[in-house]
C-alpha cells in the first residue's frame, strides 16, 4: 500500500505545480534521419509532427507559454536546400494545424528577426498569428531567426538611443527596463521560462533566451526531437516538479 502510494507520487503530474512557461530547443532531427538513411529534411518533417503533439500535450496540461526554438540566427549557415526546406515548414504546418490550434484555444506568436525571413514564410506565420489572435489559452511562441545576443544588443541600442535623446535618465536603467526591450516583453510576467528542455543529448544553450533563463530549470533529454512524445514530455515535467527552486534564496525563505 505504502509502495503504491510512493509510486503514484513520482509518476503523476501535480496539477498545482505546472510550469507556466516551457521553452524547448528542438534538436536531433538530422541524427534521427541519418539513423534511418534518410535525408536530413525527413527529420525536420517528422520534427514538425512532434511540434503538433507537444503543443497539444502542453496545452492540455495547463502550460501557459510554450516557446520553441525553430530557427536560430546561426542556422543560415546550413546547406541552402535544408534552409529552404525549414523555411517552407511554417506554411505546411499552419495550413493543416491552425483549425486544431483554434479548437485548443492556442494562440500563435513569433519572435526573432522576422523581417529577414523569406516573404512566404513570414506571410504564413503572420496569417497563423492573426487567425489565432482571439484564442485565450496557451501561447505557442515560435523563435524563428532568433538569437539572444542579437536580441540583447538591440535592447541595449534602443535604451542607449532613448538616453541619448534624453527620454530616459541612464540612472533609471534597471532589469525591468531591459526586460521590456527584449522580444519576450509581450509575455509580461511569463517572459522567463520555468523549464528549459533541450533534446538529443546535447548540453548547450546555443544563444537561446540568455537573459530570460537566469533562474530556469534545465533538463537535457537524450531523446531526439522526432522521437519526443507526450509520454517523454510528461516525464520531464514530473522531473521538473521534483526540483526545488530557490531563486537564489533559501528554500524556506522563498516560500514565504
Ligand atoms: C535541430 O535539429 C532542428 C532545427 C534546426 C529545425 C527545427 C525545426 C522543426 C522541428 C520544425 C519547426 C516547425 C515549424 C512549424 C517552424 P538538427 O538539424 O540540428 O539535428 P542534428 O543536430 O541531429 O543534426
PDB file of C-alpha atoms and ligand atoms in Angstrom:
ATOM      1  CA  UNK A   1       0.000   0.000   0.000  1.00  0.00           C
ATOM      2  CA  UNK A   2       2.734   2.397   1.061  1.00  0.00           C
ATOM      3  CA  UNK A   3       4.702   1.428  -2.017  1.00  0.00           C
ATOM      4  CA  UNK A   4       1.892   2.041  -4.451  1.00  0.00           C
ATOM      5  CA  UNK A   5       1.352   5.468  -2.890  1.00  0.00           C
ATOM      6  CA  UNK A   6       5.033   6.222  -3.286  1.00  0.00           C
ATOM      7  CA  UNK A   7       4.997   5.128  -6.949  1.00  0.00           C
ATOM      8  CA  UNK A   8       1.919   7.226  -7.634  1.00  0.00           C
ATOM      9  CA  UNK A   9       3.599  10.310  -6.221  1.00  0.00           C
ATOM     10  CA  UNK A  10       6.514  10.226  -8.632  1.00  0.00           C
ATOM     11  CA  UNK A  11       4.695   9.134 -11.767  1.00  0.00           C
ATOM     12  CA  UNK A  12       1.829  11.593 -11.811  1.00  0.00           C
ATOM     13  CA  UNK A  13       1.831  15.217 -12.728  1.00  0.00           C
ATOM     14  CA  UNK A  14       0.952  17.568  -9.877  1.00  0.00           C
ATOM     15  CA  UNK A  15      -1.684  19.873 -11.392  1.00  0.00           C
ATOM     16  CA  UNK A  16      -0.789  22.564  -8.846  1.00  0.00           C
ATOM     17  CA  UNK A  17       2.833  22.818  -9.962  1.00  0.00           C
ATOM     18  CA  UNK A  18       2.653  23.044 -13.740  1.00  0.00           C
ATOM     19  CA  UNK A  19       5.493  25.158 -15.206  1.00  0.00           C
ATOM     20  CA  UNK A  20       3.883  28.295 -16.635  1.00  0.00           C
ATOM     21  CA  UNK A  21       6.443  28.777 -19.398  1.00  0.00           C
ATOM     22  CA  UNK A  22       8.308  25.899 -21.035  1.00  0.00           C
ATOM     23  CA  UNK A  23      10.972  26.581 -23.653  1.00  0.00           C
ATOM     24  CA  UNK A  24      12.356  23.826 -25.873  1.00  0.00           C
ATOM     25  CA  UNK A  25      15.494  23.594 -28.000  1.00  0.00           C
ATOM     26  CA  UNK A  26      14.283  21.040 -30.527  1.00  0.00           C
ATOM     27  CA  UNK A  27      17.444  19.163 -31.507  1.00  0.00           C
ATOM     28  CA  UNK A  28      18.291  15.885 -33.189  1.00  0.00           C
ATOM     29  CA  UNK A  29      16.241  15.997 -36.379  1.00  0.00           C
ATOM     30  CA  UNK A  30      19.303  15.403 -38.569  1.00  0.00           C
ATOM     31  CA  UNK A  31      20.536  12.460 -36.495  1.00  0.00           C
ATOM     32  CA  UNK A  32      17.050  10.920 -36.467  1.00  0.00           C
ATOM     33  CA  UNK A  33      17.052  10.990 -40.261  1.00  0.00           C
ATOM     34  CA  UNK A  34      20.637   9.748 -40.572  1.00  0.00           C
ATOM     35  CA  UNK A  35      19.849   6.716 -38.389  1.00  0.00           C
ATOM     36  CA  UNK A  36      17.194   5.799 -40.969  1.00  0.00           C
ATOM     37  CA  UNK A  37      19.373   6.534 -44.022  1.00  0.00           C
ATOM     38  CA  UNK A  38      17.009   9.388 -44.874  1.00  0.00           C
ATOM     39  CA  UNK A  39      17.875  12.942 -45.939  1.00  0.00           C
ATOM     40  CA  UNK A  40      18.098  15.462 -43.088  1.00  0.00           C
ATOM     41  CA  UNK A  41      14.906  17.167 -44.204  1.00  0.00           C
ATOM     42  CA  UNK A  42      12.962  13.977 -43.381  1.00  0.00           C
ATOM     43  CA  UNK A  43      13.990  14.612 -39.769  1.00  0.00           C
ATOM     44  CA  UNK A  44      12.626  18.152 -39.901  1.00  0.00           C
ATOM     45  CA  UNK A  45       9.368  16.867 -41.408  1.00  0.00           C
ATOM     46  CA  UNK A  46       8.968  14.383 -38.574  1.00  0.00           C
ATOM     47  CA  UNK A  47      10.044  17.088 -36.116  1.00  0.00           C
ATOM     48  CA  UNK A  48       7.105  19.166 -37.274  1.00  0.00           C
ATOM     49  CA  UNK A  49       4.774  16.310 -36.288  1.00  0.00           C
ATOM     50  CA  UNK A  50       6.360  16.342 -32.837  1.00  0.00           C
ATOM     51  CA  UNK A  51       5.624  20.077 -32.603  1.00  0.00           C
ATOM     52  CA  UNK A  52       1.918  19.267 -33.090  1.00  0.00           C
ATOM     53  CA  UNK A  53       1.926  16.527 -30.451  1.00  0.00           C
ATOM     54  CA  UNK A  54       3.799  18.553 -27.829  1.00  0.00           C
ATOM     55  CA  UNK A  55       1.693  21.660 -28.457  1.00  0.00           C
ATOM     56  CA  UNK A  56      -1.496  19.706 -27.708  1.00  0.00           C
ATOM     57  CA  UNK A  57       0.044  17.934 -24.709  1.00  0.00           C
ATOM     58  CA  UNK A  58       1.356  21.194 -23.232  1.00  0.00           C
ATOM     59  CA  UNK A  59      -1.935  22.969 -23.765  1.00  0.00           C
ATOM     60  CA  UNK A  60      -3.947  20.169 -22.125  1.00  0.00           C
ATOM     61  CA  UNK A  61      -1.525  20.159 -19.215  1.00  0.00           C
ATOM     62  CA  UNK A  62      -2.226  23.827 -18.479  1.00  0.00           C
ATOM     63  CA  UNK A  63       1.105  25.266 -19.591  1.00  0.00           C
ATOM     64  CA  UNK A  64       0.608  28.946 -20.433  1.00  0.00           C
ATOM     65  CA  UNK A  65       3.512  29.567 -22.806  1.00  0.00           C
ATOM     66  CA  UNK A  66       5.407  27.091 -24.974  1.00  0.00           C
ATOM     67  CA  UNK A  67       8.406  28.669 -26.697  1.00  0.00           C
ATOM     68  CA  UNK A  68      10.018  26.574 -29.420  1.00  0.00           C
ATOM     69  CA  UNK A  69      13.439  27.299 -30.928  1.00  0.00           C
ATOM     70  CA  UNK A  70      12.699  26.585 -34.576  1.00  0.00           C
ATOM     71  CA  UNK A  71      15.477  28.504 -36.332  1.00  0.00           C
ATOM     72  CA  UNK A  72      18.439  30.421 -34.949  1.00  0.00           C
ATOM     73  CA  UNK A  73      20.298  33.384 -36.429  1.00  0.00           C
ATOM     74  CA  UNK A  74      23.177  30.913 -36.917  1.00  0.00           C
ATOM     75  CA  UNK A  75      21.099  28.299 -38.800  1.00  0.00           C
ATOM     76  CA  UNK A  76      21.513  30.214 -42.101  1.00  0.00           C
ATOM     77  CA  UNK A  77      24.973  28.575 -42.292  1.00  0.00           C
ATOM     78  CA  UNK A  78      23.311  25.252 -43.170  1.00  0.00           C
ATOM     79  CA  UNK A  79      23.108  23.989 -46.782  1.00  0.00           C
ATOM     80  CA  UNK A  80      20.788  26.110 -48.887  1.00  0.00           C
ATOM     81  CA  UNK A  81      18.371  23.229 -49.586  1.00  0.00           C
ATOM     82  CA  UNK A  82      17.977  22.476 -45.909  1.00  0.00           C
ATOM     83  CA  UNK A  83      17.358  26.136 -45.044  1.00  0.00           C
ATOM     84  CA  UNK A  84      14.738  26.432 -47.812  1.00  0.00           C
ATOM     85  CA  UNK A  85      13.026  23.308 -46.545  1.00  0.00           C
ATOM     86  CA  UNK A  86      12.879  24.566 -42.961  1.00  0.00           C
ATOM     87  CA  UNK A  87      11.549  27.899 -44.239  1.00  0.00           C
ATOM     88  CA  UNK A  88       8.758  26.046 -46.075  1.00  0.00           C
ATOM     89  CA  UNK A  89       7.669  24.264 -42.891  1.00  0.00           C
ATOM     90  CA  UNK A  90       5.550  27.016 -41.323  1.00  0.00           C
ATOM     91  CA  UNK A  91       3.366  27.125 -44.474  1.00  0.00           C
ATOM     92  CA  UNK A  92       2.755  23.376 -44.379  1.00  0.00           C
ATOM     93  CA  UNK A  93       2.394  23.310 -40.618  1.00  0.00           C
ATOM     94  CA  UNK A  94      -0.083  26.142 -40.160  1.00  0.00           C
ATOM     95  CA  UNK A  95      -2.212  25.295 -43.210  1.00  0.00           C
ATOM     96  CA  UNK A  96      -3.165  21.995 -41.604  1.00  0.00           C
ATOM     97  CA  UNK A  97      -2.785  22.735 -37.922  1.00  0.00           C
ATOM     98  CA  UNK A  98      -4.489  26.116 -37.382  1.00  0.00           C
ATOM     99  CA  UNK A  99      -8.024  24.636 -37.006  1.00  0.00           C
ATOM    100  CA  UNK A 100      -6.729  22.328 -34.264  1.00  0.00           C
ATOM    101  CA  UNK A 101      -4.904  25.220 -32.604  1.00  0.00           C
ATOM    102  CA  UNK A 102      -8.163  27.180 -32.550  1.00  0.00           C
ATOM    103  CA  UNK A 103     -10.034  24.145 -31.183  1.00  0.00           C
ATOM    104  CA  UNK A 104      -7.484  24.051 -28.374  1.00  0.00           C
ATOM    105  CA  UNK A 105      -7.700  27.836 -27.829  1.00  0.00           C
ATOM    106  CA  UNK A 106      -3.960  28.178 -28.617  1.00  0.00           C
ATOM    107  CA  UNK A 107      -2.632  31.456 -29.990  1.00  0.00           C
ATOM    108  CA  UNK A 108       0.462  31.593 -32.173  1.00  0.00           C
ATOM    109  CA  UNK A 109       3.182  34.191 -31.707  1.00  0.00           C
ATOM    110  CA  UNK A 110       6.575  34.576 -33.268  1.00  0.00           C
ATOM    111  CA  UNK A 111       9.761  36.251 -32.107  1.00  0.00           C
ATOM    112  CA  UNK A 112      13.026  36.837 -33.934  1.00  0.00           C
ATOM    113  CA  UNK A 113      14.433  38.930 -36.747  1.00  0.00           C
ATOM    114  CA  UNK A 114      11.311  38.128 -38.722  1.00  0.00           C
ATOM    115  CA  UNK A 115      11.912  40.847 -41.325  1.00  0.00           C
ATOM    116  CA  UNK A 116      14.816  38.714 -42.656  1.00  0.00           C
ATOM    117  CA  UNK A 117      12.598  35.661 -43.257  1.00  0.00           C
ATOM    118  CA  UNK A 118      11.547  34.738 -46.812  1.00  0.00           C
ATOM    119  CA  UNK A 119       8.338  36.525 -47.747  1.00  0.00           C
ATOM    120  CA  UNK A 120       6.227  33.352 -47.892  1.00  0.00           C
ATOM    121  CA  UNK A 121       7.477  32.120 -44.519  1.00  0.00           C
ATOM    122  CA  UNK A 122       6.660  35.416 -42.869  1.00  0.00           C
ATOM    123  CA  UNK A 123       3.254  35.529 -44.564  1.00  0.00           C
ATOM    124  CA  UNK A 124       2.409  32.006 -43.314  1.00  0.00           C
ATOM    125  CA  UNK A 125       3.442  32.860 -39.773  1.00  0.00           C
ATOM    126  CA  UNK A 126       1.631  36.202 -39.731  1.00  0.00           C
ATOM    127  CA  UNK A 127      -1.518  34.556 -41.060  1.00  0.00           C
ATOM    128  CA  UNK A 128      -1.450  31.998 -38.240  1.00  0.00           C
ATOM    129  CA  UNK A 129      -0.838  34.750 -35.661  1.00  0.00           C
ATOM    130  CA  UNK A 130      -3.840  36.615 -36.997  1.00  0.00           C
ATOM    131  CA  UNK A 131      -6.117  33.540 -37.291  1.00  0.00           C
ATOM    132  CA  UNK A 132      -5.444  32.585 -33.672  1.00  0.00           C
ATOM    133  CA  UNK A 133      -5.348  36.105 -32.195  1.00  0.00           C
ATOM    134  CA  UNK A 134      -8.720  35.589 -30.473  1.00  0.00           C
ATOM    135  CA  UNK A 135      -7.520  32.462 -28.636  1.00  0.00           C
ATOM    136  CA  UNK A 136      -7.005  32.991 -24.933  1.00  0.00           C
ATOM    137  CA  UNK A 137      -5.372  29.709 -23.907  1.00  0.00           C
ATOM    138  CA  UNK A 138      -1.745  28.661 -24.311  1.00  0.00           C
ATOM    139  CA  UNK A 139       0.620  30.862 -26.314  1.00  0.00           C
ATOM    140  CA  UNK A 140       2.642  28.867 -28.855  1.00  0.00           C
ATOM    141  CA  UNK A 141       5.653  31.094 -29.321  1.00  0.00           C
ATOM    142  CA  UNK A 142       7.994  30.272 -32.211  1.00  0.00           C
ATOM    143  CA  UNK A 143      11.551  31.584 -32.077  1.00  0.00           C
ATOM    144  CA  UNK A 144      12.305  31.996 -35.770  1.00  0.00           C
ATOM    145  CA  UNK A 145      15.554  33.591 -36.875  1.00  0.00           C
ATOM    146  CA  UNK A 146      16.104  34.266 -33.202  1.00  0.00           C
ATOM    147  CA  UNK A 147      19.416  34.875 -31.416  1.00  0.00           C
ATOM    148  CA  UNK A 148      19.708  36.063 -27.819  1.00  0.00           C
ATOM    149  CA  UNK A 149      22.890  38.102 -28.298  1.00  0.00           C
ATOM    150  CA  UNK A 150      21.262  39.987 -31.151  1.00  0.00           C
ATOM    151  CA  UNK A 151      18.136  40.468 -29.004  1.00  0.00           C
ATOM    152  CA  UNK A 152      20.183  41.893 -26.109  1.00  0.00           C
ATOM    153  CA  UNK A 153      22.287  44.034 -28.469  1.00  0.00           C
ATOM    154  CA  UNK A 154      19.135  45.555 -29.955  1.00  0.00           C
ATOM    155  CA  UNK A 155      17.718  46.208 -26.486  1.00  0.00           C
ATOM    156  CA  UNK A 156      20.944  47.986 -25.457  1.00  0.00           C
ATOM    157  CA  UNK A 157      20.814  50.077 -28.641  1.00  0.00           C
ATOM    158  CA  UNK A 158      17.199  51.114 -28.022  1.00  0.00           C
ATOM    159  CA  UNK A 159      17.913  52.073 -24.408  1.00  0.00           C
ATOM    160  CA  UNK A 160      21.117  53.951 -25.332  1.00  0.00           C
ATOM    161  CA  UNK A 161      19.223  55.847 -28.015  1.00  0.00           C
ATOM    162  CA  UNK A 162      16.484  56.790 -25.537  1.00  0.00           C
ATOM    163  CA  UNK A 163      19.178  58.039 -23.133  1.00  0.00           C
ATOM    164  CA  UNK A 164      20.952  59.992 -25.888  1.00  0.00           C
ATOM    165  CA  UNK A 165      17.618  61.613 -26.751  1.00  0.00           C
ATOM    166  CA  UNK A 166      17.080  62.483 -23.055  1.00  0.00           C
ATOM    167  CA  UNK A 167      13.902  60.367 -22.973  1.00  0.00           C
ATOM    168  CA  UNK A 168      15.315  58.410 -20.046  1.00  0.00           C
ATOM    169  CA  UNK A 169      17.937  59.055 -17.399  1.00  0.00           C
ATOM    170  CA  UNK A 170      20.701  56.361 -17.509  1.00  0.00           C
ATOM    171  CA  UNK A 171      20.473  56.015 -13.708  1.00  0.00           C
ATOM    172  CA  UNK A 172      16.939  54.695 -14.174  1.00  0.00           C
ATOM    173  CA  UNK A 173      18.104  51.729 -16.261  1.00  0.00           C
ATOM    174  CA  UNK A 174      17.170  48.599 -14.350  1.00  0.00           C
ATOM    175  CA  UNK A 175      16.357  44.940 -15.005  1.00  0.00           C
ATOM    176  CA  UNK A 176      12.714  45.706 -15.756  1.00  0.00           C
ATOM    177  CA  UNK A 177      13.645  48.275 -18.380  1.00  0.00           C
ATOM    178  CA  UNK A 178      15.970  45.803 -20.085  1.00  0.00           C
ATOM    179  CA  UNK A 179      13.320  43.041 -19.980  1.00  0.00           C
ATOM    180  CA  UNK A 180      10.846  45.491 -21.522  1.00  0.00           C
ATOM    181  CA  UNK A 181      13.125  45.849 -24.553  1.00  0.00           C
ATOM    182  CA  UNK A 182      13.517  42.115 -25.162  1.00  0.00           C
ATOM    183  CA  UNK A 183      11.424  40.140 -27.646  1.00  0.00           C
ATOM    184  CA  UNK A 184       9.645  38.349 -24.813  1.00  0.00           C
ATOM    185  CA  UNK A 185       8.298  41.634 -23.383  1.00  0.00           C
ATOM    186  CA  UNK A 186       4.833  40.857 -24.747  1.00  0.00           C
ATOM    187  CA  UNK A 187       4.669  37.881 -22.364  1.00  0.00           C
ATOM    188  CA  UNK A 188       4.783  40.157 -19.307  1.00  0.00           C
ATOM    189  CA  UNK A 189       5.211  38.147 -16.095  1.00  0.00           C
ATOM    190  CA  UNK A 190       5.512  34.954 -18.119  1.00  0.00           C
ATOM    191  CA  UNK A 191       8.592  36.066 -20.096  1.00  0.00           C
ATOM    192  CA  UNK A 192      11.057  33.875 -18.187  1.00  0.00           C
ATOM    193  CA  UNK A 193      10.797  30.108 -18.784  1.00  0.00           C
ATOM    194  CA  UNK A 194      10.338  27.982 -15.683  1.00  0.00           C
ATOM    195  CA  UNK A 195      11.680  24.990 -17.545  1.00  0.00           C
ATOM    196  CA  UNK A 196      14.117  24.785 -20.450  1.00  0.00           C
ATOM    197  CA  UNK A 197      14.403  21.472 -22.279  1.00  0.00           C
ATOM    198  CA  UNK A 198      16.974  20.537 -24.911  1.00  0.00           C
ATOM    199  CA  UNK A 199      16.534  17.251 -26.717  1.00  0.00           C
ATOM    200  CA  UNK A 200      19.079  14.925 -28.364  1.00  0.00           C
ATOM    201  CA  UNK A 201      21.649  14.732 -25.570  1.00  0.00           C
ATOM    202  CA  UNK A 202      23.452  17.977 -26.428  1.00  0.00           C
ATOM    203  CA  UNK A 203      24.039  20.126 -23.350  1.00  0.00           C
ATOM    204  CA  UNK A 204      24.322  23.645 -24.739  1.00  0.00           C
ATOM    205  CA  UNK A 205      22.157  26.758 -24.767  1.00  0.00           C
ATOM    206  CA  UNK A 206      23.053  27.832 -28.327  1.00  0.00           C
ATOM    207  CA  UNK A 207      22.205  31.526 -27.947  1.00  0.00           C
ATOM    208  CA  UNK A 208      18.640  30.882 -26.730  1.00  0.00           C
ATOM    209  CA  UNK A 209      16.914  33.247 -24.269  1.00  0.00           C
ATOM    210  CA  UNK A 210      20.174  34.098 -22.471  1.00  0.00           C
ATOM    211  CA  UNK A 211      18.611  36.788 -20.271  1.00  0.00           C
ATOM    212  CA  UNK A 212      15.329  35.002 -19.611  1.00  0.00           C
ATOM    213  CA  UNK A 213      16.788  31.664 -18.413  1.00  0.00           C
ATOM    214  CA  UNK A 214      18.631  33.169 -15.426  1.00  0.00           C
ATOM    215  CA  UNK A 215      16.550  31.064 -13.000  1.00  0.00           C
ATOM    216  CA  UNK A 216      15.080  28.409 -15.290  1.00  0.00           C
ATOM    217  CA  UNK A 217      15.382  24.721 -14.515  1.00  0.00           C
ATOM    218  CA  UNK A 218      17.301  22.908 -17.280  1.00  0.00           C
ATOM    219  CA  UNK A 219      16.583  19.381 -18.458  1.00  0.00           C
ATOM    220  CA  UNK A 220      18.710  17.785 -21.155  1.00  0.00           C
ATOM    221  CA  UNK A 221      16.908  14.822 -22.662  1.00  0.00           C
ATOM    222  CA  UNK A 222      18.619  12.082 -24.672  1.00  0.00           C
ATOM    223  CA  UNK A 223      15.578  11.680 -26.931  1.00  0.00           C
ATOM    224  CA  UNK A 224      15.904  13.007 -30.488  1.00  0.00           C
ATOM    225  CA  UNK A 225      13.222  15.611 -31.222  1.00  0.00           C
ATOM    226  CA  UNK A 226      11.316  13.498 -33.807  1.00  0.00           C
ATOM    227  CA  UNK A 227      11.065  10.702 -31.206  1.00  0.00           C
ATOM    228  CA  UNK A 228       9.977  13.053 -28.421  1.00  0.00           C
ATOM    229  CA  UNK A 229       6.380  12.270 -27.454  1.00  0.00           C
ATOM    230  CA  UNK A 230       3.685  13.134 -24.905  1.00  0.00           C
ATOM    231  CA  UNK A 231       4.954  10.484 -22.502  1.00  0.00           C
ATOM    232  CA  UNK A 232       8.530  11.748 -22.592  1.00  0.00           C
ATOM    233  CA  UNK A 233       7.337  15.324 -22.121  1.00  0.00           C
ATOM    234  CA  UNK A 234       5.156  14.384 -19.146  1.00  0.00           C
ATOM    235  CA  UNK A 235       8.089  12.561 -17.511  1.00  0.00           C
ATOM    236  CA  UNK A 236      10.237  15.692 -17.840  1.00  0.00           C
ATOM    237  CA  UNK A 237       7.511  17.848 -16.291  1.00  0.00           C
ATOM    238  CA  UNK A 238       7.409  15.405 -13.366  1.00  0.00           C
ATOM    239  CA  UNK A 239      11.212  15.695 -13.113  1.00  0.00           C
ATOM    240  CA  UNK A 240      10.813  19.482 -13.042  1.00  0.00           C
ATOM    241  CA  UNK A 241       8.235  19.168 -10.285  1.00  0.00           C
ATOM    242  CA  UNK A 242      10.796  17.290  -8.199  1.00  0.00           C
ATOM    243  CA  UNK A 243      13.237  20.192  -8.380  1.00  0.00           C
ATOM    244  CA  UNK A 244      13.484  22.744  -5.559  1.00  0.00           C
ATOM    245  CA  UNK A 245      13.537  26.234  -6.999  1.00  0.00           C
ATOM    246  CA  UNK A 246      15.131  28.768  -4.702  1.00  0.00           C
ATOM    247  CA  UNK A 247      15.744  31.769  -6.984  1.00  0.00           C
ATOM    248  CA  UNK A 248      18.979  32.483  -5.145  1.00  0.00           C
ATOM    249  CA  UNK A 249      17.376  32.428  -1.699  1.00  0.00           C
ATOM    250  CA  UNK A 250      16.895  29.670   0.821  1.00  0.00           C
ATOM    251  CA  UNK A 251      14.124  27.217   0.196  1.00  0.00           C
ATOM    252  CA  UNK A 252      12.090  28.079   3.284  1.00  0.00           C
ATOM    253  CA  UNK A 253      12.518  31.822   2.788  1.00  0.00           C
ATOM    254  CA  UNK A 254      11.473  31.702  -0.869  1.00  0.00           C
ATOM    255  CA  UNK A 255       8.163  30.115   0.130  1.00  0.00           C
ATOM    256  CA  UNK A 256       7.294  32.971   2.498  1.00  0.00           C
TER     257      UNK A 256
HETATM  258  C1  LIG B   1      17.614  20.954 -34.966  1.00  0.00           C
HETATM  259  O1  LIG B   1      17.927  19.655 -35.371  1.00  0.00           O
HETATM  260  C2  LIG B   1      16.377  21.399 -35.628  1.00  0.00           C
HETATM  261  C3  LIG B   1      16.252  22.528 -36.391  1.00  0.00           C
HETATM  262  C4  LIG B   1      17.337  23.486 -36.619  1.00  0.00           C
HETATM  263  C5  LIG B   1      14.975  22.824 -37.049  1.00  0.00           C
HETATM  264  C6  LIG B   1      13.818  22.623 -36.166  1.00  0.00           C
HETATM  265  C7  LIG B   1      12.558  22.763 -36.893  1.00  0.00           C
HETATM  266  C8  LIG B   1      11.478  21.996 -36.659  1.00  0.00           C
HETATM  267  C9  LIG B   1      11.415  20.929 -35.669  1.00  0.00           C
HETATM  268  C10 LIG B   1      10.215  22.249 -37.369  1.00  0.00           C
HETATM  269  C11 LIG B   1       9.649  23.543 -36.900  1.00  0.00           C
HETATM  270  C12 LIG B   1       8.286  23.689 -37.309  1.00  0.00           C
HETATM  271  C13 LIG B   1       7.724  24.879 -37.595  1.00  0.00           C
HETATM  272  C14 LIG B   1       6.304  24.930 -37.809  1.00  0.00           C
HETATM  273  C15 LIG B   1       8.506  26.140 -37.691  1.00  0.00           C
HETATM  274  P1  LIG B   1      19.284  19.417 -36.155  1.00  0.00           P
HETATM  275  O2  LIG B   1      19.009  19.528 -37.600  1.00  0.00           O
HETATM  276  O3  LIG B   1      20.333  20.361 -35.640  1.00  0.00           O
HETATM  277  O4  LIG B   1      19.625  17.949 -35.759  1.00  0.00           O
HETATM  278  P2  LIG B   1      21.083  17.303 -35.646  1.00  0.00           P
HETATM  279  O5  LIG B   1      21.784  18.024 -34.514  1.00  0.00           O
HETATM  280  O6  LIG B   1      20.802  15.870 -35.338  1.00  0.00           O
HETATM  281  O7  LIG B   1      21.772  17.495 -36.967  1.00  0.00           O
END
